[in-house]
Amino acid sequence: MTGALLKLDGIGKIFPGGGIGLDGIGLEVGHGEFLSLLGPSGCGKTTTLRIIAGFEAPTSGRVLLDGEDITARRAFERPVNTVFQDYALFPNMNVQENIEFGLSLRRMASVERERKAKQALELVGLPDKAKARVTSLSGGQRQRVALARALVCEPQLLLLDEPLSALDASLREHMQSELKRLQKELGTAFVMVTHDQTEALSISDRIAVMNKGRIEQVATPATLYDRPASRFVASFIGTTNLISAIFQNREDTRLRFAVGSDWHPVMNVPGELSLMPGTEVTLAMRPEDIVMSEKNSPDTFMGRVASITFHGRSLRLQVRYGDSELWVDVPRDDRARSHVVEGAELSFRLRPDAMCPVLVS
């Protein structure tokens, strides 16, 4: 990335006792970008955030902000602010006093502090809460106050550590939109830690998927979903059927594979792929890419419906094919839905326009 705001250069972290927290992390975040660090618990995403913030020192590597090495700078010396998971608001202060706290440390005049705090409250939609006690606020309001306090100092970079995890589902979705609005309106770069893939996919410009102290892939939400670079990314982002197959041959722009003894799907493959016949691969098929078929042919397979789960406008089927279990999404208004019952033997195939990633071990 040209002219990156933030650059992590070979960041490593070894904890007391020898445990490896981070293993050579390299990452760039652009000016005005919203990037999420996504991964399971213990993957290193919060450690990465703490190193960026200056709360923790890396064992190796450098942190650069606008080209300047800030690795040795203490947290309060960095033009970086953090919104914590528990908000970290001061219960003995009212809303305005919480927001002004960082400005007070800079010895800013009280009139200017009050003006900036008022602007910040308007920005987050709480103009009438300046004198309210933080203990009287709802979870969503506390989140907004924490954002206002972090943004009022006009940081070059805002870090968010699981900022929405304490909110209920409906409020979390609303705050996702608010976060994205704020970020675009201000043009400030945001780096957010989350384990919630839906959250990351909804609001991020790019996502860095982490696993066991390493970054597996950095890409846009659409690229991660459509073109995962590894089995881990394919299985972690959304629901994916990972199917062992053998490459047979190329038919114009499409590839034919053998799955088991009687299913020979032909599919489009994203990107350039050079395979020799007989190569063992893993096909990453999304539930929406498999549909019911009214006829039997080499590109269809017979499967038994083991379970049915309601998913709003669709039904999610657990389908047994040989020793494998596949997830298949069927529209509720499908004409054939009357045949979809547990125990039914049905014919399935790939959608003709399905674009399935092929992962070569």
C-alpha positions as YAML, in Angstrom:
chain: A
units: angstrom
residues:
- id: 1
  name: MET
  ca: [0.00, 0.00, 0.00]
- id: 2
  name: THR
  ca: [1.49, 3.35, -1.07]
- id: 3
  name: GLY
  ca: [1.72, 6.03, 1.60]
- id: 4
  name: ALA
  ca: [0.26, 3.92, 4.40]
- id: 5
  name: LEU
  ca: [-0.67, 5.66, 7.65]
- id: 6
  name: LEU
  ca: [0.22, 2.68, 9.84]
- id: 7
  name: LYS
  ca: [2.81, 0.03, 9.09]
- id: 8
  name: LEU
  ca: [3.62, -2.99, 11.23]
- id: 9
  name: ASP
  ca: [6.99, -4.35, 10.14]
- id: 10
  name: GLY
  ca: [7.80, -7.87, 11.34]
- id: 11
  name: ILE
  ca: [6.08, -7.52, 14.71]
- id: 12
  name: GLY
  ca: [6.81, -10.43, 17.03]
- id: 13
  name: LYS
  ca: [5.77, -11.02, 20.61]
- id: 14
  name: ILE
  ca: [7.10, -13.70, 22.95]
- id: 15
  name: PHE
  ca: [5.45, -13.86, 26.36]
- id: 16
  name: PRO
  ca: [7.20, -14.78, 29.64]
- id: 17
  name: GLY
  ca: [7.54, -18.54, 29.60]
- id: 18
  name: GLY
  ca: [8.27, -18.66, 25.89]
- id: 19
  name: GLY
  ca: [4.75, -18.58, 24.45]
- id: 20
  name: ILE
  ca: [4.61, -17.00, 20.99]
- id: 21
  name: GLY
  ca: [1.89, -14.35, 20.81]
- id: 22
  name: LEU
  ca: [2.75, -12.85, 17.43]
- id: 23
  name: ASP
  ca: [4.95, -14.30, 14.72]
- id: 24
  name: GLY
  ca: [6.30, -11.70, 12.29]
- id: 25
  name: ILE
  ca: [3.16, -9.61, 11.73]
- id: 26
  name: GLY
  ca: [3.30, -7.37, 8.67]
- id: 27
  name: LEU
  ca: [0.36, -5.05, 8.02]
- id: 28
  name: GLU
  ca: [-0.40, -1.67, 6.46]
- id: 29
  name: VAL
  ca: [-3.42, 0.56, 7.11]
- id: 30
  name: GLY
  ca: [-4.20, 3.42, 4.76]
- id: 31
  name: HIS
  ca: [-5.25, 6.97, 5.56]
- id: 32
  name: GLY
  ca: [-9.00, 7.03, 6.19]
- id: 33
  name: GLU
  ca: [-9.30, 3.23, 6.08]
- id: 34
  name: PHE
  ca: [-11.50, 1.07, 8.31]
- id: 35
  name: LEU
  ca: [-9.58, -2.16, 8.93]
- id: 36
  name: SER
  ca: [-10.66, -4.99, 11.23]
- id: 37
  name: LEU
  ca: [-8.46, -7.57, 12.93]
- id: 38
  name: LEU
  ca: [-10.61, -10.69, 12.88]
- id: 39
  name: GLY
  ca: [-9.96, -14.09, 14.37]
- id: 40
  name: PRO
  ca: [-10.80, -16.56, 17.13]
- id: 41
  name: SER
  ca: [-9.92, -16.01, 20.78]
- id: 42
  name: GLY
  ca: [-6.18, -16.24, 21.41]
- id: 43
  name: CYS
  ca: [-5.15, -15.55, 17.80]
- id: 44
  name: GLY
  ca: [-3.18, -12.40, 18.69]
- id: 45
  name: LYS
  ca: [-5.51, -9.65, 17.53]
- id: 46
  name: THR
  ca: [-5.77, -7.85, 20.89]
- id: 47
  name: THR
  ca: [-2.01, -8.15, 21.42]
- id: 48
  name: THR
  ca: [-1.53, -6.53, 18.01]
- id: 49
  name: LEU
  ca: [-3.86, -3.68, 18.97]
- id: 50
  name: ARG
  ca: [-2.09, -3.14, 22.30]
- id: 51
  name: ILE
  ca: [1.27, -2.93, 20.54]
- id: 52
  name: ILE
  ca: [-0.11, -0.34, 18.10]
- id: 53
  name: ALA
  ca: [-1.50, 1.65, 21.04]
- id: 54
  name: GLY
  ca: [1.74, 1.48, 23.00]
- id: 55
  name: PHE
  ca: [0.30, -0.45, 25.93]
- id: 56
  name: GLU
  ca: [2.61, -3.36, 25.17]
- id: 57
  name: ALA
  ca: [6.08, -3.54, 23.63]
- id: 58
  name: PRO
  ca: [6.87, -5.94, 20.79]
- id: 59
  name: THR
  ca: [9.72, -8.43, 21.19]
- id: 60
  name: SER
  ca: [10.80, -7.67, 17.63]
- id: 61
  name: GLY
  ca: [9.76, -5.50, 14.71]
- id: 62
  name: ARG
  ca: [8.70, -1.87, 14.26]
- id: 63
  name: VAL
  ca: [5.53, 0.21, 14.45]
- id: 64
  name: LEU
  ca: [5.54, 3.12, 11.99]
- id: 65
  name: LEU
  ca: [2.96, 5.91, 11.85]
- id: 66
  name: ASP
  ca: [3.10, 8.16, 8.80]
- id: 67
  name: GLY
  ca: [6.59, 6.83, 8.15]
- id: 68
  name: GLU
  ca: [7.89, 7.63, 11.64]
- id: 69
  name: ASP
  ca: [9.09, 4.85, 13.92]
- id: 70
  name: ILE
  ca: [6.99, 5.09, 17.11]
- id: 71
  name: THR
  ca: [7.88, 1.67, 18.52]
- id: 72
  name: ALA
  ca: [9.62, 3.14, 21.57]
- id: 73
  name: ARG
  ca: [7.05, 5.86, 22.23]
- id: 74
  name: ARG
  ca: [4.82, 5.53, 25.27]
- id: 75
  name: ALA
  ca: [1.06, 5.31, 24.75]
- id: 76
  name: PHE
  ca: [0.32, 8.92, 25.74]
- id: 77
  name: GLU
  ca: [2.99, 10.16, 23.33]
- id: 78
  name: ARG
  ca: [1.30, 8.60, 20.31]
- id: 79
  name: PRO
  ca: [-1.41, 10.37, 18.22]
- id: 80
  name: VAL
  ca: [-3.53, 7.26, 18.74]
- id: 81
  name: ASN
  ca: [-6.62, 6.78, 20.93]
- id: 82
  name: THR
  ca: [-8.37, 3.59, 22.02]
- id: 83
  name: VAL
  ca: [-12.01, 2.70, 22.70]
- id: 84
  name: PHE
  ca: [-12.01, -0.21, 25.14]
- id: 85
  name: GLN
  ca: [-14.40, -3.13, 25.36]
- id: 86
  name: ASP
  ca: [-15.67, -1.98, 28.77]
- id: 87
  name: TYR
  ca: [-15.66, 1.72, 27.68]
- id: 88
  name: ALA
  ca: [-13.40, 2.69, 30.67]
- id: 89
  name: LEU
  ca: [-15.52, 5.74, 31.53]
- id: 90
  name: PHE
  ca: [-15.06, 7.48, 34.88]
- id: 91
  name: PRO
  ca: [-18.22, 6.89, 36.99]
- id: 92
  name: ASN
  ca: [-17.48, 9.89, 39.24]
- id: 93
  name: MET
  ca: [-17.59, 12.29, 36.28]
- id: 94
  name: ASN
  ca: [-20.49, 13.41, 34.13]
- id: 95
  name: VAL
  ca: [-20.50, 12.91, 30.37]
- id: 96
  name: GLN
  ca: [-18.88, 16.23, 29.50]
- id: 97
  name: GLU
  ca: [-16.14, 15.78, 32.10]
- id: 98
  name: ASN
  ca: [-15.36, 12.32, 30.69]
- id: 99
  name: ILE
  ca: [-15.06, 13.71, 27.18]
- id: 100
  name: GLU
  ca: [-12.91, 16.64, 28.30]
- id: 101
  name: PHE
  ca: [-10.52, 14.45, 30.30]
- id: 102
  name: GLY
  ca: [-7.91, 14.00, 27.56]
- id: 103
  name: LEU
  ca: [-8.10, 17.68, 26.65]
- id: 104
  name: SER
  ca: [-7.49, 18.61, 30.30]
- id: 105
  name: LEU
  ca: [-4.26, 16.61, 30.28]
- id: 106
  name: ARG
  ca: [-3.15, 18.78, 27.37]
- id: 107
  name: ARG
  ca: [-3.84, 21.88, 29.48]
- id: 108
  name: MET
  ca: [-6.38, 23.18, 26.98]
- id: 109
  name: ALA
  ca: [-8.39, 26.22, 28.08]
- id: 110
  name: SER
  ca: [-11.77, 25.37, 29.61]
- id: 111
  name: VAL
  ca: [-13.75, 27.36, 27.02]
- id: 112
  name: GLU
  ca: [-12.06, 25.46, 24.18]
- id: 113
  name: ARG
  ca: [-12.53, 22.13, 25.99]
- id: 114
  name: GLU
  ca: [-16.24, 22.80, 26.38]
- id: 115
  name: ARG
  ca: [-16.59, 23.76, 22.72]
- id: 116
  name: LYS
  ca: [-14.85, 20.60, 21.53]
- id: 117
  name: ALA
  ca: [-16.83, 18.40, 23.92]
- id: 118
  name: LYS
  ca: [-20.08, 19.90, 22.62]
- id: 119
  name: GLN
  ca: [-19.03, 19.20, 19.03]
- id: 120
  name: ALA
  ca: [-18.12, 15.62, 19.93]
- id: 121
  name: LEU
  ca: [-21.49, 15.03, 21.62]
- id: 122
  name: GLU
  ca: [-23.31, 16.34, 18.55]
- id: 123
  name: LEU
  ca: [-21.19, 14.08, 16.36]
- id: 124
  name: VAL
  ca: [-22.26, 10.96, 18.29]
- id: 125
  name: GLY
  ca: [-25.89, 12.05, 18.65]
- id: 126
  name: LEU
  ca: [-25.94, 12.92, 22.39]
- id: 127
  name: PRO
  ca: [-26.13, 16.74, 22.45]
- id: 128
  name: ASP
  ca: [-28.46, 16.76, 25.49]
- id: 129
  name: LYS
  ca: [-26.40, 14.40, 27.71]
- id: 130
  name: ALA
  ca: [-23.49, 16.67, 28.66]
- id: 131
  name: LYS
  ca: [-24.41, 16.88, 32.34]
- id: 132
  name: ALA
  ca: [-25.73, 13.32, 32.71]
- id: 133
  name: ARG
  ca: [-23.94, 10.86, 34.97]
- id: 134
  name: VAL
  ca: [-22.43, 8.01, 32.98]
- id: 135
  name: THR
  ca: [-24.04, 5.55, 35.41]
- id: 136
  name: SER
  ca: [-27.47, 6.69, 34.19]
- id: 137
  name: LEU
  ca: [-26.74, 5.93, 30.53]
- id: 138
  name: SER
  ca: [-27.70, 2.87, 28.52]
- id: 139
  name: GLY
  ca: [-25.05, 0.60, 27.01]
- id: 140
  name: GLY
  ca: [-25.41, 2.23, 23.61]
- id: 141
  name: GLN
  ca: [-25.13, 5.72, 25.09]
- id: 142
  name: ARG
  ca: [-22.00, 4.77, 27.03]
- id: 143
  name: GLN
  ca: [-20.50, 3.46, 23.83]
- id: 144
  name: ARG
  ca: [-21.16, 6.80, 22.14]
- id: 145
  name: VAL
  ca: [-19.58, 8.70, 25.04]
- id: 146
  name: ALA
  ca: [-16.49, 6.49, 24.82]
- id: 147
  name: LEU
  ca: [-16.28, 7.22, 21.09]
- id: 148
  name: ALA
  ca: [-16.71, 10.96, 21.68]
- id: 149
  name: ARG
  ca: [-13.94, 10.95, 24.30]
- id: 150
  name: ALA
  ca: [-11.59, 9.10, 21.95]
- id: 151
  name: LEU
  ca: [-12.35, 11.31, 18.94]
- id: 152
  name: VAL
  ca: [-12.35, 14.72, 20.66]
- id: 153
  name: CYS
  ca: [-8.53, 14.73, 20.73]
- id: 154
  name: GLU
  ca: [-8.50, 14.29, 16.93]
- id: 155
  name: PRO
  ca: [-6.19, 11.25, 16.79]
- id: 156
  name: GLN
  ca: [-4.53, 10.18, 13.57]
- id: 157
  name: LEU
  ca: [-5.65, 6.63, 14.29]
- id: 158
  name: LEU
  ca: [-8.52, 5.26, 16.39]
- id: 159
  name: LEU
  ca: [-8.28, 1.76, 17.84]
- id: 160
  name: LEU
  ca: [-11.39, -0.15, 18.92]
- id: 161
  name: ASP
  ca: [-11.15, -3.28, 21.07]
- id: 162
  name: GLU
  ca: [-14.35, -5.34, 20.68]
- id: 163
  name: PRO
  ca: [-16.34, -2.09, 20.97]
- id: 164
  name: LEU
  ca: [-19.80, -3.57, 20.43]
- id: 165
  name: SER
  ca: [-19.53, -6.92, 22.20]
- id: 166
  name: ALA
  ca: [-21.45, -5.77, 25.30]
- id: 167
  name: LEU
  ca: [-24.48, -4.59, 23.31]
- id: 168
  name: ASP
  ca: [-27.56, -6.64, 22.45]
- id: 169
  name: ALA
  ca: [-28.03, -7.80, 18.86]
- id: 170
  name: SER
  ca: [-30.38, -5.05, 17.61]
- id: 171
  name: LEU
  ca: [-28.36, -2.23, 19.19]
- id: 172
  name: ARG
  ca: [-25.12, -3.76, 17.93]
- id: 173
  name: GLU
  ca: [-26.36, -3.64, 14.34]
- id: 174
  name: HIS
  ca: [-27.40, 0.00, 14.75]
- id: 175
  name: MET
  ca: [-24.02, 0.92, 16.24]
- id: 176
  name: GLN
  ca: [-22.23, -0.80, 13.36]
- id: 177
  name: SER
  ca: [-23.88, 1.70, 11.01]
- id: 178
  name: GLU
  ca: [-23.03, 4.55, 13.38]
- id: 179
  name: LEU
  ca: [-19.37, 3.53, 13.54]
- id: 180
  name: LYS
  ca: [-19.11, 3.42, 9.77]
- id: 181
  name: ARG
  ca: [-20.87, 6.79, 9.44]
- id: 182
  name: LEU
  ca: [-18.52, 8.40, 11.96]
- id: 183
  name: GLN
  ca: [-15.45, 6.96, 10.31]
- id: 184
  name: LYS
  ca: [-16.41, 8.16, 6.84]
- id: 185
  name: GLU
  ca: [-17.53, 11.57, 8.10]
- id: 186
  name: LEU
  ca: [-14.28, 12.19, 9.97]
- id: 187
  name: GLY
  ca: [-11.92, 10.50, 7.53]
- id: 188
  name: THR
  ca: [-9.99, 9.05, 10.47]
- id: 189
  name: ALA
  ca: [-8.39, 5.61, 10.11]
- id: 190
  name: PHE
  ca: [-10.03, 3.00, 12.37]
- id: 191
  name: VAL
  ca: [-8.53, -0.34, 13.39]
- id: 192
  name: MET
  ca: [-11.05, -2.58, 15.14]
- id: 193
  name: VAL
  ca: [-10.55, -5.89, 16.92]
- id: 194
  name: THR
  ca: [-13.48, -8.30, 16.69]
- id: 195
  name: HIS
  ca: [-14.21, -12.02, 16.74]
- id: 196
  name: ASP
  ca: [-17.58, -11.38, 15.06]
- id: 197
  name: GLN
  ca: [-17.22, -12.07, 11.35]
- id: 198
  name: THR
  ca: [-20.62, -10.53, 10.51]
- id: 199
  name: GLU
  ca: [-19.57, -7.31, 12.22]
- id: 200
  name: ALA
  ca: [-16.24, -7.21, 10.38]
- id: 201
  name: LEU
  ca: [-17.79, -7.99, 7.00]
- id: 202
  name: SER
  ca: [-20.47, -5.32, 7.48]
- id: 203
  name: ILE
  ca: [-18.35, -2.27, 8.22]
- id: 204
  name: SER
  ca: [-14.73, -2.86, 7.20]
- id: 205
  name: ASP
  ca: [-12.96, -1.64, 4.09]
- id: 206
  name: ARG
  ca: [-10.49, -4.48, 4.57]
- id: 207
  name: ILE
  ca: [-10.10, -7.30, 7.07]
- id: 208
  name: ALA
  ca: [-6.94, -8.97, 8.38]
- id: 209
  name: VAL
  ca: [-7.82, -12.55, 9.34]
- id: 210
  name: MET
  ca: [-5.54, -13.80, 12.13]
- id: 211
  name: ASN
  ca: [-4.81, -17.31, 13.34]
- id: 212
  name: LYS
  ca: [-2.22, -18.52, 15.86]
- id: 213
  name: GLY
  ca: [-0.27, -15.27, 15.92]
- id: 214
  name: ARG
  ca: [-0.11, -14.84, 12.16]
- id: 215
  name: ILE
  ca: [-2.10, -13.02, 9.50]
- id: 216
  name: GLU
  ca: [-3.64, -15.54, 7.11]
- id: 217
  name: GLN
  ca: [-5.07, -13.03, 4.62]
- id: 218
  name: VAL
  ca: [-5.75, -9.30, 4.28]
- id: 219
  name: ALA
  ca: [-8.45, -8.40, 1.79]
- id: 220
  name: THR
  ca: [-11.81, -6.73, 1.23]
- id: 221
  name: PRO
  ca: [-14.87, -8.49, 2.70]
- id: 222
  name: ALA
  ca: [-15.96, -9.62, -0.78]
- id: 223
  name: THR
  ca: [-12.54, -11.07, -1.62]
- id: 224
  name: LEU
  ca: [-12.31, -12.93, 1.69]
- id: 225
  name: TYR
  ca: [-15.75, -14.42, 1.12]
- id: 226
  name: ASP
  ca: [-15.30, -15.27, -2.56]
- id: 227
  name: ARG
  ca: [-11.57, -16.03, -2.72]
- id: 228
  name: PRO
  ca: [-10.23, -17.27, 0.63]
- id: 229
  name: ALA
  ca: [-6.48, -17.90, 0.53]
- id: 230
  name: SER
  ca: [-6.44, -20.83, 2.95]
- id: 231
  name: ARG
  ca: [-8.59, -23.54, 4.49]
- id: 232
  name: PHE
  ca: [-8.71, -21.56, 7.72]
- id: 233
  name: VAL
  ca: [-10.03, -18.40, 6.06]
- id: 234
  name: ALA
  ca: [-12.54, -20.41, 4.03]
- id: 235
  name: SER
  ca: [-13.88, -22.11, 7.15]
- id: 236
  name: PHE
  ca: [-13.79, -19.03, 9.40]
- id: 237
  name: ILE
  ca: [-15.53, -16.56, 7.07]
- id: 238
  name: GLY
  ca: [-19.17, -17.53, 6.72]
- id: 239
  name: THR
  ca: [-20.35, -21.12, 6.39]
- id: 240
  name: THR
  ca: [-18.33, -23.17, 3.93]
- id: 241
  name: ASN
  ca: [-18.38, -26.76, 2.74]
- id: 242
  name: LEU
  ca: [-14.77, -27.92, 2.42]
- id: 243
  name: ILE
  ca: [-14.88, -30.88, 0.06]
- id: 244
  name: SER
  ca: [-11.99, -33.15, -0.93]
- id: 245
  name: ALA
  ca: [-11.85, -33.64, -4.70]
- id: 246
  name: ILE
  ca: [-9.59, -34.68, -7.57]
- id: 247
  name: PHE
  ca: [-9.06, -32.49, -10.63]
- id: 248
  name: GLN
  ca: [-10.05, -34.28, -13.84]
- id: 249
  name: ASN
  ca: [-9.89, -31.92, -16.79]
- id: 250
  name: ARG
  ca: [-10.59, -28.43, -18.13]
- id: 251
  name: GLU
  ca: [-13.66, -27.74, -20.27]
- id: 252
  name: ASP
  ca: [-13.10, -24.35, -21.93]
- id: 253
  name: THR
  ca: [-13.05, -21.91, -19.01]
- id: 254
  name: ARG
  ca: [-14.49, -24.38, -16.51]
- id: 255
  name: LEU
  ca: [-12.90, -27.19, -14.51]
- id: 256
  name: ARG
  ca: [-14.25, -30.66, -13.82]
- id: 257
  name: PHE
  ca: [-13.57, -32.44, -10.54]
- id: 258
  name: ALA
  ca: [-14.40, -35.83, -9.07]
- id: 259
  name: VAL
  ca: [-15.98, -35.92, -5.63]
- id: 260
  name: GLY
  ca: [-16.39, -39.47, -4.43]
- id: 261
  name: SER
  ca: [-17.29, -42.00, -7.10]
- id: 262
  name: ASP
  ca: [-20.42, -40.49, -8.62]
- id: 263
  name: TRP
  ca: [-20.30, -36.68, -8.41]
- id: 264
  name: HIS
  ca: [-18.34, -34.81, -11.07]
- id: 265
  name: PRO
  ca: [-19.05, -31.09, -10.64]
- id: 266
  name: VAL
  ca: [-18.01, -28.63, -13.33]
- id: 267
  name: MET
  ca: [-17.36, -25.12, -12.06]
- id: 268
  name: ASN
  ca: [-15.91, -21.70, -12.60]
- id: 269
  name: VAL
  ca: [-12.80, -21.00, -10.55]
- id: 270
  name: PRO
  ca: [-11.77, -17.48, -9.46]
- id: 271
  name: GLY
  ca: [-8.32, -16.44, -10.69]
- id: 272
  name: GLU
  ca: [-5.73, -18.34, -12.67]
- id: 273
  name: LEU
  ca: [-5.24, -21.96, -11.68]
- id: 274
  name: SER
  ca: [-2.88, -24.48, -13.25]
- id: 275
  name: LEU
  ca: [-3.58, -28.07, -12.25]
- id: 276
  name: MET
  ca: [-2.44, -31.44, -13.50]
- id: 277
  name: PRO
  ca: [-5.11, -34.14, -13.86]
- id: 278
  name: GLY
  ca: [-5.20, -36.25, -10.70]
- id: 279
  name: THR
  ca: [-4.24, -33.36, -8.39]
- id: 280
  name: GLU
  ca: [-5.93, -33.61, -4.98]
- id: 281
  name: VAL
  ca: [-7.60, -30.35, -3.94]
- id: 282
  name: THR
  ca: [-10.17, -28.95, -1.53]
- id: 283
  name: LEU
  ca: [-13.24, -27.24, -2.99]
- id: 284
  name: ALA
  ca: [-14.79, -24.41, -0.95]
- id: 285
  name: MET
  ca: [-18.52, -24.41, -1.65]
- id: 286
  name: ARG
  ca: [-20.93, -21.98, 0.02]
- id: 287
  name: PRO
  ca: [-24.38, -23.32, 1.03]
- id: 288
  name: GLU
  ca: [-26.02, -20.93, -1.45]
- id: 289
  name: ASP
  ca: [-23.93, -22.37, -4.31]
- id: 290
  name: ILE
  ca: [-25.57, -25.80, -4.05]
- id: 291
  name: VAL
  ca: [-29.13, -26.12, -5.37]
- id: 292
  name: MET
  ca: [-31.69, -28.87, -5.81]
- id: 293
  name: SER
  ca: [-31.83, -30.57, -9.20]
- id: 294
  name: GLU
  ca: [-34.76, -32.21, -10.95]
- id: 295
  name: LYS
  ca: [-32.60, -34.64, -12.92]
- id: 296
  name: ASN
  ca: [-29.70, -36.98, -12.31]
- id: 297
  name: SER
  ca: [-26.49, -36.45, -14.28]
- id: 298
  name: PRO
  ca: [-22.72, -36.66, -13.69]
- id: 299
  name: ASP
  ca: [-22.73, -33.15, -12.21]
- id: 300
  name: THR
  ca: [-25.42, -33.98, -9.62]
- id: 301
  name: PHE
  ca: [-25.34, -36.03, -6.44]
- id: 302
  name: MET
  ca: [-27.95, -37.73, -4.31]
- id: 303
  name: GLY
  ca: [-27.99, -36.72, -0.67]
- id: 304
  name: ARG
  ca: [-30.20, -37.43, 2.34]
- id: 305
  name: VAL
  ca: [-31.62, -34.52, 4.32]
- id: 306
  name: ALA
  ca: [-30.47, -35.03, 7.92]
- id: 307
  name: SER
  ca: [-31.86, -31.80, 9.41]
- id: 308
  name: ILE
  ca: [-33.62, -28.57, 8.43]
- id: 309
  name: THR
  ca: [-33.03, -25.18, 10.07]
- id: 310
  name: PHE
  ca: [-35.15, -22.07, 9.54]
- id: 311
  name: HIS
  ca: [-33.04, -19.15, 8.20]
- id: 312
  name: GLY
  ca: [-35.58, -16.45, 7.42]
- id: 313
  name: ARG
  ca: [-36.15, -16.50, 3.66]
- id: 314
  name: SER
  ca: [-34.29, -19.76, 3.27]
- id: 315
  name: LEU
  ca: [-34.01, -23.19, 4.84]
- id: 316
  name: ARG
  ca: [-30.58, -24.54, 5.71]
- id: 317
  name: LEU
  ca: [-30.33, -28.25, 5.05]
- id: 318
  name: GLN
  ca: [-27.77, -30.59, 6.53]
- id: 319
  name: VAL
  ca: [-27.28, -33.08, 3.71]
- id: 320
  name: ARG
  ca: [-25.43, -36.38, 4.02]
- id: 321
  name: TYR
  ca: [-23.49, -37.48, 0.96]
- id: 322
  name: GLY
  ca: [-21.47, -40.62, 1.52]
- id: 323
  name: ASP
  ca: [-19.35, -40.02, 4.60]
- id: 324
  name: SER
  ca: [-19.62, -36.24, 4.22]
- id: 325
  name: GLU
  ca: [-22.11, -33.69, 5.51]
- id: 326
  name: LEU
  ca: [-22.86, -30.60, 3.42]
- id: 327
  name: TRP
  ca: [-24.80, -27.43, 4.17]
- id: 328
  name: VAL
  ca: [-27.29, -26.38, 1.50]
- id: 329
  name: ASP
  ca: [-29.50, -23.26, 1.47]
- id: 330
  name: VAL
  ca: [-32.90, -23.67, -0.18]
- id: 331
  name: PRO
  ca: [-35.25, -20.70, -0.76]
- id: 332
  name: ARG
  ca: [-38.50, -21.10, 1.21]
- id: 333
  name: ASP
  ca: [-40.50, -20.20, -1.90]
- id: 334
  name: ASP
  ca: [-38.79, -22.89, -4.00]
- id: 335
  name: ARG
  ca: [-41.41, -24.88, -5.91]
- id: 336
  name: ALA
  ca: [-39.82, -28.11, -4.77]
- id: 337
  name: ARG
  ca: [-39.84, -27.20, -1.07]
- id: 338
  name: SER
  ca: [-42.73, -29.60, -0.41]
- id: 339
  name: HIS
  ca: [-40.24, -32.43, -0.97]
- id: 340
  name: VAL
  ca: [-37.78, -31.01, 1.54]
- id: 341
  name: VAL
  ca: [-38.36, -33.07, 4.66]
- id: 342
  name: GLU
  ca: [-35.96, -34.79, 7.01]
- id: 343
  name: GLY
  ca: [-34.95, -38.17, 5.64]
- id: 344
  name: ALA
  ca: [-35.75, -37.29, 2.01]
- id: 345
  name: GLU
  ca: [-33.30, -38.42, -0.69]
- id: 346
  name: LEU
  ca: [-32.88, -35.48, -3.07]
- id: 347
  name: SER
  ca: [-30.73, -34.59, -6.05]
- id: 348
  name: PHE
  ca: [-28.36, -31.60, -5.79]
- id: 349
  name: ARG
  ca: [-25.89, -29.81, -8.05]
- id: 350
  name: LEU
  ca: [-23.77, -26.69, -8.15]
- id: 351
  name: ARG
  ca: [-25.33, -23.52, -9.50]
- id: 352
  name: PRO
  ca: [-24.10, -23.08, -13.09]
- id: 353
  name: ASP
  ca: [-22.66, -19.67, -12.24]
- id: 354
  name: ALA
  ca: [-21.09, -20.76, -8.95]
- id: 355
  name: MET
  ca: [-17.53, -19.50, -8.47]
- id: 356
  name: CYS
  ca: [-15.84, -21.91, -6.06]
- id: 357
  name: PRO
  ca: [-12.31, -21.40, -4.74]
- id: 358
  name: VAL
  ca: [-9.97, -24.36, -5.13]
- id: 359
  name: LEU
  ca: [-7.47, -24.81, -2.30]
- id: 360
  name: VAL
  ca: [-4.39, -26.84, -3.17]
- id: 361
  name: SER
  ca: [-2.74, -28.42, -0.13]
...
